[in-house]
Amino acid sequence: MIRLQNICKRYPESGEVLSQVNLQLDDGEMCFLTGPSGSGKSTLLKIIALIEQPTRGKLYFEQKNVTAINKARISNFRKQMGLVFQDHRLLNDRNVFENIALPLRINGFNPKDIPRRVRAALDKVGLLNKEKAKPISLSGGEQQRVGIARAIVHRPRLLLADEPTGNLDPALSEDIMQLFVDFNQVGVTALIASHNVNLIQRFNKRILTLDNGQLA
Ligand code: ADP
Ligand code: MG
């Protein structure tokens, strides 16, 4: 589904952050990305999410070269992706329902379908009874699950998560990772960055390790 070919990324302020990264993620695969802080995990995810452009190298999404595509085409590819961040980036002035509905509204889904889709996503993360709550009134684990519901509500084919358990205690972290495993089992391809090696080793999935900008 995703192929990176000799990807390099240089930030003017930081020098070369990724050098010659080659990676293939097959349709339906789930894979963890680990490595110490500053090793380039977030940068690699941003390149795959078409948020950052690589300095050199090529990125393919389903055999199509998407390395230097224009804005209009980027939003087309984004529709097939769901993004989860450590700080979940929920809007605190809107309730849970509205937070999850937002990507559907942005992507032009039929308004008639929105409540059903939002509730299906909430059901998957076990938060059906929280749709009217404001994010700020939820626990950290619940907020993260809202962020995940928002990432999967439009049924992306590829789920990218950057340190999704970074702020959670160990038991909750395992629950959240298990949610990704569950989505993967119903066919969603997933790439999850986490520096928590102990946690990701429990899931029996491929683990990629970034060190000094290179995949070990
Ligand atoms: P990780 O997610 O593994 O901690 P990052 O991809 O966030 O690593 O960062 C890798 C390196 O790139 C770090 O040295 C960081 O300071 C630098 N970096 C990340 N984003 C930027 C940016 N937008 N501009 C300049 N340097 C950056
Ligand atoms: Mg990071």
mmCIF file of C-alpha atoms and ligand atoms in Angstrom:
data_model
loop_
_atom_site.group_PDB
_atom_site.id
_atom_site.type_symbol
_atom_site.label_atom_id
_atom_site.label_comp_id
_atom_site.label_asym_id
_atom_site.label_seq_id
_atom_site.Cartn_x
_atom_site.Cartn_y
_atom_site.Cartn_z
ATOM 1 C CA MET A 1 0.000 0.000 0.000
ATOM 2 C CA ILE A 2 2.839 2.347 0.946
ATOM 3 C CA ARG A 3 6.379 2.296 -0.359
ATOM 4 C CA LEU A 4 9.214 4.627 0.578
ATOM 5 C CA GLN A 5 12.241 4.610 -1.663
ATOM 6 C CA ASN A 6 15.491 6.184 -0.472
ATOM 7 C CA ILE A 7 13.653 8.834 1.495
ATOM 8 C CA CYS A 8 15.840 11.610 2.898
ATOM 9 C CA LYS A 9 14.650 14.566 4.938
ATOM 10 C CA ARG A 10 16.727 17.569 5.802
ATOM 11 C CA TYR A 11 15.436 20.462 7.891
ATOM 12 C CA PRO A 12 17.516 23.631 7.494
ATOM 13 C CA GLU A 13 17.669 23.960 11.289
ATOM 14 C CA SER A 14 18.384 20.301 12.095
ATOM 15 C CA GLY A 15 20.322 18.882 9.167
ATOM 16 C CA GLU A 16 19.547 15.425 7.820
ATOM 17 C CA VAL A 17 16.896 13.784 9.973
ATOM 18 C CA LEU A 18 16.131 10.812 7.713
ATOM 19 C CA SER A 19 18.674 9.274 5.387
ATOM 20 C CA GLN A 20 17.924 6.670 2.725
ATOM 21 C CA VAL A 21 14.851 5.177 4.350
ATOM 22 C CA ASN A 22 13.308 2.273 2.447
ATOM 23 C CA LEU A 23 10.077 0.809 3.688
ATOM 24 C CA GLN A 24 7.132 -1.114 2.340
ATOM 25 C CA LEU A 25 3.836 -1.513 4.135
ATOM 26 C CA ASP A 26 1.533 -4.076 2.565
ATOM 27 C CA ASP A 27 -2.215 -3.824 2.331
ATOM 28 C CA GLY A 28 -3.703 -5.094 5.601
ATOM 29 C CA GLU A 29 -0.416 -5.039 7.481
ATOM 30 C CA MET A 30 0.121 -3.592 10.952
ATOM 31 C CA CYS A 31 3.548 -2.342 11.845
ATOM 32 C CA PHE A 32 5.159 -0.466 14.725
ATOM 33 C CA LEU A 33 7.812 2.214 14.300
ATOM 34 C CA THR A 34 10.130 2.740 17.227
ATOM 35 C CA GLY A 35 13.421 4.428 18.064
ATOM 36 C CA PRO A 36 14.713 6.964 20.565
ATOM 37 C CA SER A 37 13.366 10.462 20.868
ATOM 38 C CA GLY A 38 14.612 12.571 17.960
ATOM 39 C CA SER A 39 15.263 9.577 15.708
ATOM 40 C CA GLY A 40 12.775 10.796 13.090
ATOM 41 C CA LYS A 41 9.608 8.780 13.816
ATOM 42 C CA SER A 42 7.264 11.767 13.632
ATOM 43 C CA THR A 43 9.017 13.087 10.551
ATOM 44 C CA LEU A 44 8.593 9.744 8.800
ATOM 45 C CA LEU A 45 4.884 9.631 9.648
ATOM 46 C CA LYS A 46 4.437 13.225 8.447
ATOM 47 C CA ILE A 47 6.036 12.336 5.123
ATOM 48 C CA ILE A 48 3.691 9.367 4.695
ATOM 49 C CA ALA A 49 0.725 11.566 5.700
ATOM 50 C CA LEU A 50 1.831 14.095 3.047
ATOM 51 C CA ILE A 51 2.267 16.759 5.731
ATOM 52 C CA GLU A 52 6.010 17.097 5.055
ATOM 53 C CA GLN A 53 7.775 16.598 1.743
ATOM 54 C CA PRO A 54 10.948 14.519 1.596
ATOM 55 C CA THR A 55 14.109 16.283 0.485
ATOM 56 C CA ARG A 56 15.007 13.314 -1.729
ATOM 57 C CA GLY A 57 13.509 9.936 -2.514
ATOM 58 C CA LYS A 58 10.076 8.743 -3.553
ATOM 59 C CA LEU A 59 6.836 7.907 -1.807
ATOM 60 C CA TYR A 60 4.293 5.607 -3.423
ATOM 61 C CA PHE A 61 0.693 5.126 -2.327
ATOM 62 C CA GLU A 62 -0.802 2.104 -4.135
ATOM 63 C CA GLN A 63 1.912 2.210 -6.844
ATOM 64 C CA LYS A 64 1.230 5.905 -7.489
ATOM 65 C CA ASN A 65 4.105 8.278 -6.992
ATOM 66 C CA VAL A 66 2.751 10.879 -4.554
ATOM 67 C CA THR A 67 6.077 12.508 -3.695
ATOM 68 C CA ALA A 68 5.333 15.925 -5.141
ATOM 69 C CA ILE A 69 1.601 16.027 -5.770
ATOM 70 C CA ASN A 70 -0.411 19.234 -5.534
ATOM 71 C CA LYS A 71 -2.766 20.299 -2.730
ATOM 72 C CA ALA A 72 -5.951 19.141 -4.425
ATOM 73 C CA ARG A 73 -4.571 15.664 -4.920
ATOM 74 C CA ILE A 74 -3.172 15.575 -1.388
ATOM 75 C CA SER A 75 -6.661 15.971 0.074
ATOM 76 C CA ASN A 76 -7.793 13.109 -2.144
ATOM 77 C CA PHE A 77 -5.165 10.810 -0.688
ATOM 78 C CA ARG A 78 -5.767 12.074 2.850
ATOM 79 C CA LYS A 79 -9.341 10.852 2.653
ATOM 80 C CA GLN A 80 -7.921 7.370 2.669
ATOM 81 C CA MET A 81 -5.905 8.029 5.821
ATOM 82 C CA GLY A 82 -6.740 8.422 9.480
ATOM 83 C CA LEU A 83 -4.307 10.279 11.723
ATOM 84 C CA VAL A 84 -3.965 9.926 15.496
ATOM 85 C CA PHE A 85 -1.671 12.189 17.517
ATOM 86 C CA GLN A 86 -0.317 11.944 21.038
ATOM 87 C CA ASP A 87 -2.071 15.144 22.103
ATOM 88 C CA HIS A 88 -5.228 14.079 20.185
ATOM 89 C CA ARG A 89 -5.970 17.700 19.162
ATOM 90 C CA LEU A 90 -9.663 17.689 20.025
ATOM 91 C CA LEU A 91 -11.659 20.905 19.816
ATOM 92 C CA ASN A 92 -12.644 21.805 23.360
ATOM 93 C CA ASP A 93 -15.489 24.132 22.395
ATOM 94 C CA ARG A 94 -17.339 21.289 20.636
ATOM 95 C CA ASN A 95 -18.762 18.116 22.069
ATOM 96 C CA VAL A 96 -17.532 14.626 21.289
ATOM 97 C CA PHE A 97 -20.124 14.099 18.547
ATOM 98 C CA GLU A 98 -19.096 17.288 16.731
ATOM 99 C CA ASN A 99 -15.398 16.488 17.039
ATOM 100 C CA ILE A 100 -15.905 13.141 15.356
ATOM 101 C CA ALA A 101 -18.316 14.526 12.763
ATOM 102 C CA LEU A 102 -15.792 17.142 11.631
ATOM 103 C CA PRO A 103 -13.782 15.003 9.177
ATOM 104 C CA LEU A 104 -17.061 13.794 7.648
ATOM 105 C CA ARG A 105 -18.246 17.360 7.128
ATOM 106 C CA ILE A 106 -14.865 18.397 5.701
ATOM 107 C CA ASN A 107 -14.830 15.431 3.340
ATOM 108 C CA GLY A 108 -18.320 16.159 2.051
ATOM 109 C CA PHE A 109 -20.163 13.140 3.424
ATOM 110 C CA ASN A 110 -23.942 13.235 3.109
ATOM 111 C CA PRO A 111 -25.230 15.013 6.279
ATOM 112 C CA LYS A 112 -27.954 12.365 6.574
ATOM 113 C CA ASP A 113 -25.288 9.696 7.118
ATOM 114 C CA ILE A 114 -23.256 11.593 9.681
ATOM 115 C CA PRO A 115 -25.049 10.598 12.928
ATOM 116 C CA ARG A 116 -24.986 6.916 12.025
ATOM 117 C CA ARG A 117 -21.295 7.013 11.137
ATOM 118 C CA VAL A 118 -20.320 9.018 14.219
ATOM 119 C CA ARG A 119 -22.161 6.586 16.495
ATOM 120 C CA ALA A 120 -20.604 3.570 14.782
ATOM 121 C CA ALA A 121 -17.156 5.078 15.415
ATOM 122 C CA LEU A 122 -18.026 5.865 19.043
ATOM 123 C CA ASP A 123 -19.301 2.343 19.513
ATOM 124 C CA LYS A 124 -16.007 0.912 18.241
ATOM 125 C CA VAL A 125 -14.046 2.803 20.888
ATOM 126 C CA GLY A 126 -16.594 2.107 23.641
ATOM 127 C CA LEU A 127 -17.807 5.674 24.134
ATOM 128 C CA LEU A 128 -21.392 5.625 22.850
ATOM 129 C CA ASN A 129 -22.653 7.269 26.034
ATOM 130 C CA LYS A 130 -20.264 10.238 25.749
ATOM 131 C CA GLU A 131 -21.377 11.908 22.532
ATOM 132 C CA LYS A 132 -22.659 15.038 24.274
ATOM 133 C CA ALA A 133 -19.658 15.434 26.581
ATOM 134 C CA LYS A 134 -17.048 18.132 26.057
ATOM 135 C CA PRO A 135 -13.579 16.636 25.577
ATOM 136 C CA ILE A 136 -12.248 18.498 28.594
ATOM 137 C CA SER A 137 -14.614 16.568 30.890
ATOM 138 C CA LEU A 138 -13.199 13.202 29.775
ATOM 139 C CA SER A 139 -10.232 11.261 31.149
ATOM 140 C CA GLY A 140 -6.996 11.132 29.151
ATOM 141 C CA GLY A 141 -7.760 7.638 27.896
ATOM 142 C CA GLU A 142 -11.279 8.651 26.849
ATOM 143 C CA GLN A 143 -9.952 11.708 25.009
ATOM 144 C CA GLN A 144 -7.479 9.532 23.173
ATOM 145 C CA ARG A 145 -10.291 7.151 22.207
ATOM 146 C CA VAL A 146 -12.284 10.105 20.837
ATOM 147 C CA GLY A 147 -9.214 11.015 18.779
ATOM 148 C CA ILE A 148 -9.123 7.471 17.439
ATOM 149 C CA ALA A 149 -12.859 7.502 16.656
ATOM 150 C CA ARG A 150 -12.315 10.721 14.715
ATOM 151 C CA ALA A 151 -9.452 9.091 12.805
ATOM 152 C CA ILE A 152 -11.498 6.062 11.740
ATOM 153 C CA VAL A 153 -14.969 7.591 11.259
ATOM 154 C CA HIS A 154 -14.506 7.994 7.491
ATOM 155 C CA ARG A 155 -13.221 4.409 7.185
ATOM 156 C CA PRO A 156 -9.666 5.120 6.133
ATOM 157 C CA ARG A 157 -7.641 2.372 4.535
ATOM 158 C CA LEU A 158 -4.470 3.505 6.296
ATOM 159 C CA LEU A 159 -4.241 4.461 9.954
ATOM 160 C CA LEU A 160 -1.178 6.442 11.081
ATOM 161 C CA ALA A 161 -0.669 7.030 14.791
ATOM 162 C CA ASP A 162 2.133 9.049 16.392
ATOM 163 C CA GLU A 163 2.774 8.080 20.034
ATOM 164 C CA PRO A 164 -0.938 7.444 20.624
ATOM 165 C CA THR A 165 -0.293 6.197 24.162
ATOM 166 C CA GLY A 166 2.281 8.825 25.091
ATOM 167 C CA ASN A 167 0.196 10.346 27.865
ATOM 168 C CA LEU A 168 -1.479 7.212 29.186
ATOM 169 C CA ASP A 169 -0.705 4.798 31.992
ATOM 170 C CA PRO A 170 0.412 1.240 31.117
ATOM 171 C CA ALA A 171 -2.989 -0.483 31.376
ATOM 172 C CA LEU A 172 -4.722 2.151 29.252
ATOM 173 C CA SER A 173 -1.854 2.100 26.772
ATOM 174 C CA GLU A 174 -2.363 -1.594 26.187
ATOM 175 C CA ASP A 175 -6.111 -1.039 25.681
ATOM 176 C CA ILE A 176 -5.461 1.662 23.106
ATOM 177 C CA MET A 177 -2.926 -0.445 21.204
ATOM 178 C CA GLN A 178 -5.412 -3.326 21.276
ATOM 179 C CA LEU A 179 -7.941 -1.041 19.557
ATOM 180 C CA PHE A 180 -5.491 -0.581 16.683
ATOM 181 C CA VAL A 181 -4.992 -4.340 16.518
ATOM 182 C CA ASP A 182 -8.783 -4.753 16.335
ATOM 183 C CA PHE A 183 -9.058 -2.242 13.465
ATOM 184 C CA ASN A 184 -6.227 -3.979 11.678
ATOM 185 C CA GLN A 185 -8.053 -7.289 12.027
ATOM 186 C CA VAL A 186 -10.950 -5.871 10.046
ATOM 187 C CA GLY A 187 -8.627 -4.815 7.247
ATOM 188 C CA VAL A 188 -7.213 -1.380 8.102
ATOM 189 C CA THR A 189 -3.491 -1.043 7.362
ATOM 190 C CA ALA A 190 -1.760 0.563 10.353
ATOM 191 C CA LEU A 191 1.586 2.179 11.137
ATOM 192 C CA ILE A 192 2.056 3.198 14.754
ATOM 193 C CA ALA A 193 5.011 5.119 16.149
ATOM 194 C CA SER A 194 5.877 4.465 19.768
ATOM 195 C CA HIS A 195 9.072 4.721 21.771
ATOM 196 C CA ASN A 196 7.605 2.215 24.260
ATOM 197 C CA VAL A 197 9.361 -0.965 23.156
ATOM 198 C CA ASN A 198 8.012 -2.977 26.084
ATOM 199 C CA LEU A 199 4.461 -2.234 25.075
ATOM 200 C CA ILE A 200 4.724 -2.876 21.352
ATOM 201 C CA GLN A 201 6.608 -6.137 21.790
ATOM 202 C CA ARG A 202 3.459 -7.650 23.283
ATOM 203 C CA PHE A 203 1.552 -7.532 20.014
ATOM 204 C CA ASN A 204 3.501 -9.833 17.734
ATOM 205 C CA LYS A 205 3.667 -7.394 14.815
ATOM 206 C CA ARG A 206 6.538 -6.195 12.665
ATOM 207 C CA ILE A 207 8.662 -3.626 14.497
ATOM 208 C CA LEU A 208 10.770 -1.107 12.552
ATOM 209 C CA THR A 209 13.497 0.686 14.452
ATOM 210 C CA LEU A 210 14.778 4.104 13.469
ATOM 211 C CA ASP A 211 18.223 5.025 14.663
ATOM 212 C CA ASN A 212 20.006 8.168 13.609
ATOM 213 C CA GLY A 213 17.613 8.642 10.714
ATOM 214 C CA GLN A 214 18.034 5.136 9.331
ATOM 215 C CA LEU A 215 15.904 2.035 9.598
ATOM 216 C CA ALA A 216 17.773 -0.764 11.324
HETATM 217 P P1 ADP B 1 10.894 11.559 16.940
HETATM 218 O O1 ADP B 1 9.456 11.619 16.572
HETATM 219 O O2 ADP B 1 11.523 10.209 16.709
HETATM 220 O O3 ADP B 1 11.170 12.049 18.320
HETATM 221 P P2 ADP B 1 11.179 13.786 15.099
HETATM 222 O O4 ADP B 1 10.842 13.323 13.727
HETATM 223 O O5 ADP B 1 10.163 14.566 15.833
HETATM 224 O O6 ADP B 1 11.692 12.533 15.956
HETATM 225 O O7 ADP B 1 12.478 14.676 15.046
HETATM 226 C C1 ADP B 1 13.693 14.239 14.452
HETATM 227 C C2 ADP B 1 14.674 15.409 14.421
HETATM 228 O O8 ADP B 1 14.202 16.402 13.511
HETATM 229 C C3 ADP B 1 14.855 16.119 15.748
HETATM 230 O O9 ADP B 1 16.195 16.474 15.870
HETATM 231 C C4 ADP B 1 13.983 17.340 15.615
HETATM 232 O O10 ADP B 1 14.491 18.395 16.381
HETATM 233 C C5 ADP B 1 14.062 17.646 14.160
HETATM 234 N N1 ADP B 1 12.821 18.273 13.631
HETATM 235 C C6 ADP B 1 11.595 17.728 13.630
HETATM 236 N N2 ADP B 1 10.683 18.558 13.051
HETATM 237 C C7 ADP B 1 11.376 19.658 12.671
HETATM 238 C C8 ADP B 1 11.021 20.877 12.019
HETATM 239 N N3 ADP B 1 9.765 21.129 11.635
HETATM 240 N N4 ADP B 1 12.005 21.774 11.789
HETATM 241 C C9 ADP B 1 13.269 21.530 12.162
HETATM 242 N N5 ADP B 1 13.680 20.398 12.785
HETATM 243 C C10 ADP B 1 12.756 19.471 13.042
HETATM 244 MG MG MG B 2 7.786 12.025 17.663
#
